[in-house]
Each structure stands twice: as structure tokens, then as C-alpha cells.
mmCIF file with all atom_site columns, C-alpha atoms in Angstrom:
data_model
loop_
_atom_site.group_PDB
_atom_site.id
_atom_site.type_symbol
_atom_site.label_atom_id
_atom_site.label_alt_id
_atom_site.label_comp_id
_atom_site.label_asym_id
_atom_site.label_entity_id
_atom_site.label_seq_id
_atom_site.pdbx_PDB_ins_code
_atom_site.Cartn_x
_atom_site.Cartn_y
_atom_site.Cartn_z
_atom_site.occupancy
_atom_site.B_iso_or_equiv
_atom_site.pdbx_formal_charge
_atom_site.auth_seq_id
_atom_site.auth_comp_id
_atom_site.auth_asym_id
_atom_site.auth_atom_id
_atom_site.pdbx_PDB_model_num
ATOM 1   C CA . UNK A 1 1   ? 86.869  83.706  118.615 1.00 54.00 ? 1   UNK A CA 1
ATOM 2   C CA . UNK A 1 2   ? 88.696  86.987  117.988 1.00 58.00 ? 2   UNK A CA 1
ATOM 3   C CA . UNK A 1 3   ? 90.653  87.393  114.807 1.00 64.00 ? 3   UNK A CA 1
ATOM 4   C CA . UNK A 1 4   ? 94.397  87.151  115.353 1.00 78.00 ? 4   UNK A CA 1
ATOM 5   C CA . UNK A 1 5   ? 95.519  88.384  111.944 1.00 86.00 ? 5   UNK A CA 1
ATOM 6   C CA . UNK A 1 6   ? 94.641  90.331  108.811 1.00 90.00 ? 6   UNK A CA 1
ATOM 7   C CA . UNK A 1 7   ? 92.413  88.204  106.613 1.00 91.00 ? 7   UNK A CA 1
ATOM 8   C CA . UNK A 1 8   ? 92.539  88.229  102.821 1.00 94.00 ? 8   UNK A CA 1
ATOM 9   C CA . UNK A 1 9   ? 90.078  86.200  100.776 1.00 96.00 ? 9   UNK A CA 1
ATOM 10  C CA . UNK A 1 10  ? 91.861  84.309  98.006  1.00 97.00 ? 10  UNK A CA 1
ATOM 11  C CA . UNK A 1 11  ? 88.870  82.249  96.825  1.00 98.00 ? 11  UNK A CA 1
ATOM 12  C CA . UNK A 1 12  ? 85.192  82.179  97.716  1.00 97.00 ? 12  UNK A CA 1
ATOM 13  C CA . UNK A 1 13  ? 83.055  84.663  99.587  1.00 96.00 ? 13  UNK A CA 1
ATOM 14  C CA . UNK A 1 14  ? 82.777  85.649  103.251 1.00 95.00 ? 14  UNK A CA 1
ATOM 15  C CA . UNK A 1 15  ? 79.762  87.395  104.778 1.00 94.00 ? 15  UNK A CA 1
ATOM 16  C CA . UNK A 1 16  ? 80.602  89.743  107.664 1.00 91.00 ? 16  UNK A CA 1
ATOM 17  C CA . UNK A 1 17  ? 77.611  90.346  109.915 1.00 91.00 ? 17  UNK A CA 1
ATOM 18  C CA . UNK A 1 18  ? 76.589  91.639  113.305 1.00 88.00 ? 18  UNK A CA 1
ATOM 19  C CA . UNK A 1 19  ? 74.026  89.729  115.345 1.00 88.00 ? 19  UNK A CA 1
ATOM 20  C CA . UNK A 1 20  ? 71.743  91.338  117.913 1.00 86.00 ? 20  UNK A CA 1
ATOM 21  C CA . UNK A 1 21  ? 71.106  89.778  121.334 1.00 88.00 ? 21  UNK A CA 1
ATOM 22  C CA . UNK A 1 22  ? 67.730  88.504  120.056 1.00 88.00 ? 22  UNK A CA 1
ATOM 23  C CA . UNK A 1 23  ? 69.418  86.747  117.119 1.00 87.00 ? 23  UNK A CA 1
ATOM 24  C CA . UNK A 1 24  ? 68.642  89.165  114.286 1.00 86.00 ? 24  UNK A CA 1
ATOM 25  C CA . UNK A 1 25  ? 71.518  89.603  111.874 1.00 88.00 ? 25  UNK A CA 1
ATOM 26  C CA . UNK A 1 26  ? 72.528  92.491  109.656 1.00 86.00 ? 26  UNK A CA 1
ATOM 27  C CA . UNK A 1 27  ? 75.069  91.912  106.919 1.00 89.00 ? 27  UNK A CA 1
ATOM 28  C CA . UNK A 1 28  ? 77.694  94.643  107.100 1.00 87.00 ? 28  UNK A CA 1
ATOM 29  C CA . UNK A 1 29  ? 79.519  93.638  103.928 1.00 89.00 ? 29  UNK A CA 1
ATOM 30  C CA . UNK A 1 30  ? 80.806  90.734  101.901 1.00 92.00 ? 30  UNK A CA 1
ATOM 31  C CA . UNK A 1 31  ? 84.449  89.972  101.167 1.00 94.00 ? 31  UNK A CA 1
ATOM 32  C CA . UNK A 1 32  ? 85.274  88.623  97.704  1.00 94.00 ? 32  UNK A CA 1
ATOM 33  C CA . UNK A 1 33  ? 88.516  87.236  96.262  1.00 97.00 ? 33  UNK A CA 1
ATOM 34  C CA . UNK A 1 34  ? 91.307  89.815  96.384  1.00 94.00 ? 34  UNK A CA 1
ATOM 35  C CA . UNK A 1 35  ? 89.615  91.733  99.194  1.00 93.00 ? 35  UNK A CA 1
ATOM 36  C CA . UNK A 1 36  ? 90.327  91.929  102.907 1.00 91.00 ? 36  UNK A CA 1
ATOM 37  C CA . UNK A 1 37  ? 88.212  91.924  106.032 1.00 87.00 ? 37  UNK A CA 1
ATOM 38  C CA . UNK A 1 38  ? 88.592  95.472  107.318 1.00 85.00 ? 38  UNK A CA 1
ATOM 39  C CA . UNK A 1 39  ? 87.412  94.568  110.804 1.00 83.00 ? 39  UNK A CA 1
ATOM 40  C CA . UNK A 1 40  ? 90.357  92.209  111.205 1.00 80.00 ? 40  UNK A CA 1
ATOM 41  C CA . UNK A 1 41  ? 92.687  95.040  110.161 1.00 79.00 ? 41  UNK A CA 1
ATOM 42  C CA . UNK A 1 42  ? 90.907  97.511  112.422 1.00 76.00 ? 42  UNK A CA 1
ATOM 43  C CA . UNK A 1 43  ? 91.448  95.249  115.389 1.00 77.00 ? 43  UNK A CA 1
ATOM 44  C CA . UNK A 1 44  ? 95.158  95.055  114.595 1.00 78.00 ? 44  UNK A CA 1
ATOM 45  C CA . UNK A 1 45  ? 95.550  98.797  114.034 1.00 77.00 ? 45  UNK A CA 1
ATOM 46  C CA . UNK A 1 46  ? 93.643  99.992  117.084 1.00 77.00 ? 46  UNK A CA 1
ATOM 47  C CA . UNK A 1 47  ? 93.430  96.990  119.427 1.00 69.00 ? 47  UNK A CA 1
ATOM 48  C CA . UNK A 1 48  ? 89.657  97.477  119.366 1.00 71.00 ? 48  UNK A CA 1
ATOM 49  C CA . UNK A 1 49  ? 87.444  94.407  119.370 1.00 71.00 ? 49  UNK A CA 1
ATOM 50  C CA . UNK A 1 50  ? 84.412  94.428  117.078 1.00 74.00 ? 50  UNK A CA 1
ATOM 51  C CA . UNK A 1 51  ? 81.381  92.280  117.721 1.00 78.00 ? 51  UNK A CA 1
ATOM 52  C CA . UNK A 1 52  ? 80.914  91.046  114.170 1.00 84.00 ? 52  UNK A CA 1
ATOM 53  C CA . UNK A 1 53  ? 81.708  87.709  112.649 1.00 87.00 ? 53  UNK A CA 1
ATOM 54  C CA . UNK A 1 54  ? 82.636  86.377  109.258 1.00 89.00 ? 54  UNK A CA 1
ATOM 55  C CA . UNK A 1 55  ? 81.044  83.281  107.770 1.00 92.00 ? 55  UNK A CA 1
ATOM 56  C CA . UNK A 1 56  ? 82.116  81.630  104.531 1.00 95.00 ? 56  UNK A CA 1
ATOM 57  C CA . UNK A 1 57  ? 79.195  81.657  102.091 1.00 95.00 ? 57  UNK A CA 1
ATOM 58  C CA . UNK A 1 58  ? 80.994  79.289  99.719  1.00 95.00 ? 58  UNK A CA 1
ATOM 59  C CA . UNK A 1 59  ? 84.077  77.140  99.955  1.00 96.00 ? 59  UNK A CA 1
ATOM 60  C CA . UNK A 1 60  ? 86.729  79.736  100.713 1.00 96.00 ? 60  UNK A CA 1
ATOM 61  C CA . UNK A 1 61  ? 90.487  80.011  100.903 1.00 97.00 ? 61  UNK A CA 1
ATOM 62  C CA . UNK A 1 62  ? 91.815  82.723  103.203 1.00 95.00 ? 62  UNK A CA 1
ATOM 63  C CA . UNK A 1 63  ? 95.267  84.079  103.892 1.00 95.00 ? 63  UNK A CA 1
ATOM 64  C CA . UNK A 1 64  ? 95.844  85.175  107.484 1.00 93.00 ? 64  UNK A CA 1
ATOM 65  C CA . UNK A 1 65  ? 98.690  87.650  107.886 1.00 94.00 ? 65  UNK A CA 1
ATOM 66  C CA . UNK A 1 66  ? 99.851  87.510  111.533 1.00 93.00 ? 66  UNK A CA 1
ATOM 67  C CA . UNK A 1 67  ? 99.630  90.737  113.542 1.00 88.00 ? 67  UNK A CA 1
ATOM 68  C CA . UNK A 1 68  ? 103.391 91.311  113.739 1.00 90.00 ? 68  UNK A CA 1
ATOM 69  C CA . UNK A 1 69  ? 103.812 90.875  109.980 1.00 94.00 ? 69  UNK A CA 1
ATOM 70  C CA . UNK A 1 70  ? 100.776 93.077  109.257 1.00 92.00 ? 70  UNK A CA 1
ATOM 71  C CA . UNK A 1 71  ? 102.313 95.918  111.289 1.00 91.00 ? 71  UNK A CA 1
ATOM 72  C CA . UNK A 1 72  ? 105.624 95.494  109.462 1.00 94.00 ? 72  UNK A CA 1
ATOM 73  C CA . UNK A 1 73  ? 103.938 95.500  106.039 1.00 95.00 ? 73  UNK A CA 1
ATOM 74  C CA . UNK A 1 74  ? 101.955 98.652  106.881 1.00 93.00 ? 74  UNK A CA 1
ATOM 75  C CA . UNK A 1 75  ? 105.095 100.494 107.985 1.00 94.00 ? 75  UNK A CA 1
ATOM 76  C CA . UNK A 1 76  ? 107.531 99.312  105.324 1.00 97.00 ? 76  UNK A CA 1
ATOM 77  C CA . UNK A 1 77  ? 105.493 98.810  102.147 1.00 97.00 ? 77  UNK A CA 1
ATOM 78  C CA . UNK A 1 78  ? 103.518 101.814 100.847 1.00 96.00 ? 78  UNK A CA 1
ATOM 79  C CA . UNK A 1 79  ? 101.622 99.662  98.331  1.00 96.00 ? 79  UNK A CA 1
ATOM 80  C CA . UNK A 1 80  ? 100.282 97.453  101.136 1.00 94.00 ? 80  UNK A CA 1
ATOM 81  C CA . UNK A 1 81  ? 99.460  100.531 103.239 1.00 93.00 ? 81  UNK A CA 1
ATOM 82  C CA . UNK A 1 82  ? 97.444  101.970 100.328 1.00 95.00 ? 82  UNK A CA 1
ATOM 83  C CA . UNK A 1 83  ? 95.717  98.638  99.669  1.00 93.00 ? 83  UNK A CA 1
ATOM 84  C CA . UNK A 1 84  ? 94.543  98.472  103.280 1.00 92.00 ? 84  UNK A CA 1
ATOM 85  C CA . UNK A 1 85  ? 93.343  102.062 103.477 1.00 90.00 ? 85  UNK A CA 1
ATOM 86  C CA . UNK A 1 86  ? 91.693  101.993 100.040 1.00 92.00 ? 86  UNK A CA 1
ATOM 87  C CA . UNK A 1 87  ? 89.770  98.953  101.267 1.00 89.00 ? 87  UNK A CA 1
ATOM 88  C CA . UNK A 1 88  ? 88.794  100.855 104.424 1.00 86.00 ? 88  UNK A CA 1
ATOM 89  C CA . UNK A 1 89  ? 87.483  103.745 102.345 1.00 89.00 ? 89  UNK A CA 1
ATOM 90  C CA . UNK A 1 90  ? 85.395  101.464 100.146 1.00 88.00 ? 90  UNK A CA 1
ATOM 91  C CA . UNK A 1 91  ? 83.956  99.523  103.084 1.00 86.00 ? 91  UNK A CA 1
ATOM 92  C CA . UNK A 1 92  ? 83.222  102.694 105.039 1.00 86.00 ? 92  UNK A CA 1
ATOM 93  C CA . UNK A 1 93  ? 81.185  103.969 102.085 1.00 88.00 ? 93  UNK A CA 1
ATOM 94  C CA . UNK A 1 94  ? 79.263  100.658 101.999 1.00 85.00 ? 94  UNK A CA 1
ATOM 95  C CA . UNK A 1 95  ? 78.509  100.738 105.721 1.00 84.00 ? 95  UNK A CA 1
ATOM 96  C CA . UNK A 1 96  ? 77.422  104.400 105.610 1.00 85.00 ? 96  UNK A CA 1
ATOM 97  C CA . UNK A 1 97  ? 75.096  103.472 102.741 1.00 85.00 ? 97  UNK A CA 1
ATOM 98  C CA . UNK A 1 98  ? 73.728  100.583 104.799 1.00 82.00 ? 98  UNK A CA 1
ATOM 99  C CA . UNK A 1 99  ? 73.057  102.907 107.731 1.00 82.00 ? 99  UNK A CA 1
ATOM 100 C CA . UNK A 1 100 ? 71.191  105.250 105.398 1.00 81.00 ? 100 UNK A CA 1
ATOM 101 C CA . UNK A 1 101 ? 69.106  102.382 104.047 1.00 77.00 ? 101 UNK A CA 1
ATOM 102 C CA . UNK A 1 102 ? 68.197  101.165 107.520 1.00 74.00 ? 102 UNK A CA 1
ATOM 103 C CA . UNK A 1 103 ? 67.497  104.616 108.927 1.00 77.00 ? 103 UNK A CA 1
ATOM 104 C CA . UNK A 1 104 ? 65.648  106.284 106.061 1.00 77.00 ? 104 UNK A CA 1
ATOM 105 C CA . UNK A 1 105 ? 63.747  103.663 104.086 1.00 68.00 ? 105 UNK A CA 1
ATOM 106 C CA . UNK A 1 106 ? 60.124  102.932 104.882 1.00 70.00 ? 106 UNK A CA 1
ATOM 107 C CA . UNK A 1 107 ? 59.588  99.986  107.216 1.00 72.00 ? 107 UNK A CA 1
ATOM 108 C CA . UNK A 1 108 ? 57.713  97.891  104.632 1.00 74.00 ? 108 UNK A CA 1
ATOM 109 C CA . UNK A 1 109 ? 60.542  98.373  102.133 1.00 76.00 ? 109 UNK A CA 1
ATOM 110 C CA . UNK A 1 110 ? 63.134  97.420  104.754 1.00 70.00 ? 110 UNK A CA 1
ATOM 111 C CA . UNK A 1 111 ? 61.177  94.279  105.688 1.00 77.00 ? 111 UNK A CA 1
ATOM 112 C CA . UNK A 1 112 ? 60.911  93.242  102.035 1.00 80.00 ? 112 UNK A CA 1
ATOM 113 C CA . UNK A 1 113 ? 64.657  93.787  101.562 1.00 77.00 ? 113 UNK A CA 1
ATOM 114 C CA . UNK A 1 114 ? 65.398  91.793  104.713 1.00 78.00 ? 114 UNK A CA 1
ATOM 115 C CA . UNK A 1 115 ? 63.235  88.910  103.528 1.00 80.00 ? 115 UNK A CA 1
ATOM 116 C CA . UNK A 1 116 ? 64.917  89.003  100.109 1.00 77.00 ? 116 UNK A CA 1
ATOM 117 C CA . UNK A 1 117 ? 68.408  89.061  101.672 1.00 78.00 ? 117 UNK A CA 1
ATOM 118 C CA . UNK A 1 118 ? 67.620  85.988  103.773 1.00 79.00 ? 118 UNK A CA 1
ATOM 119 C CA . UNK A 1 119 ? 66.655  83.889  100.732 1.00 69.00 ? 119 UNK A CA 1
#
């Protein structure tokens, strides 16, 4: 189900992952209290759908800011604008690091990390 708003985690933890057609999953990032899901914001800013999903890893409380209110907050409140784009910068750095890990680590190291991550 596509996200219809900008999601903020108030309590708990959410794992955001992408699943391949054969069922393998790669965790893109985790969202902790006080953080936002950047893919939900990206969808609202660019009307681009992303094929990732978020799953609560613990009991979680989320705040969903509807699309129309998100747009208004971005345009009228510089602090909110900076919060969103600071979060984008941090997550982009995480995802670029993940790409580097997947692309450049030895296969046996990657398999060991995958097994560890699934525990």
C-alpha cells in the first residue's frame, strides 16, 4: 500500500527494506524515534513511487502528516524544511555507504554480514 503522508516515528523502530522478486531483502535504513521515513517524503515531493516497505521492528507509534499539510509545512516553516532535508542528507549518506558495502566487500564477508543481520 503506498504511503499517503510523511511518516515520523515517535516511539519504536521501523525497518525500511527493499525486497527482490526472489524474496531476498536488503535493509536500506532504520527509522528511530524523532526521525522520519525519507521515502515517504520523497514520494510527496516528487510524486515518485518507491518499491520499498517499512516494517515495525518493535511496538511503534507513528505520526502521519497528510500530503497537503506536508507541502504547506515545507513551504511556510523553514525549520521543518531543514529538518526534512537534513534527514535526506543523513539517509543518503547511509544508503551510499550501503551500496559501497554491497559492491566492494568480498562475497564471503557480505554473506557473513547478511547472516548476522538476519539474526
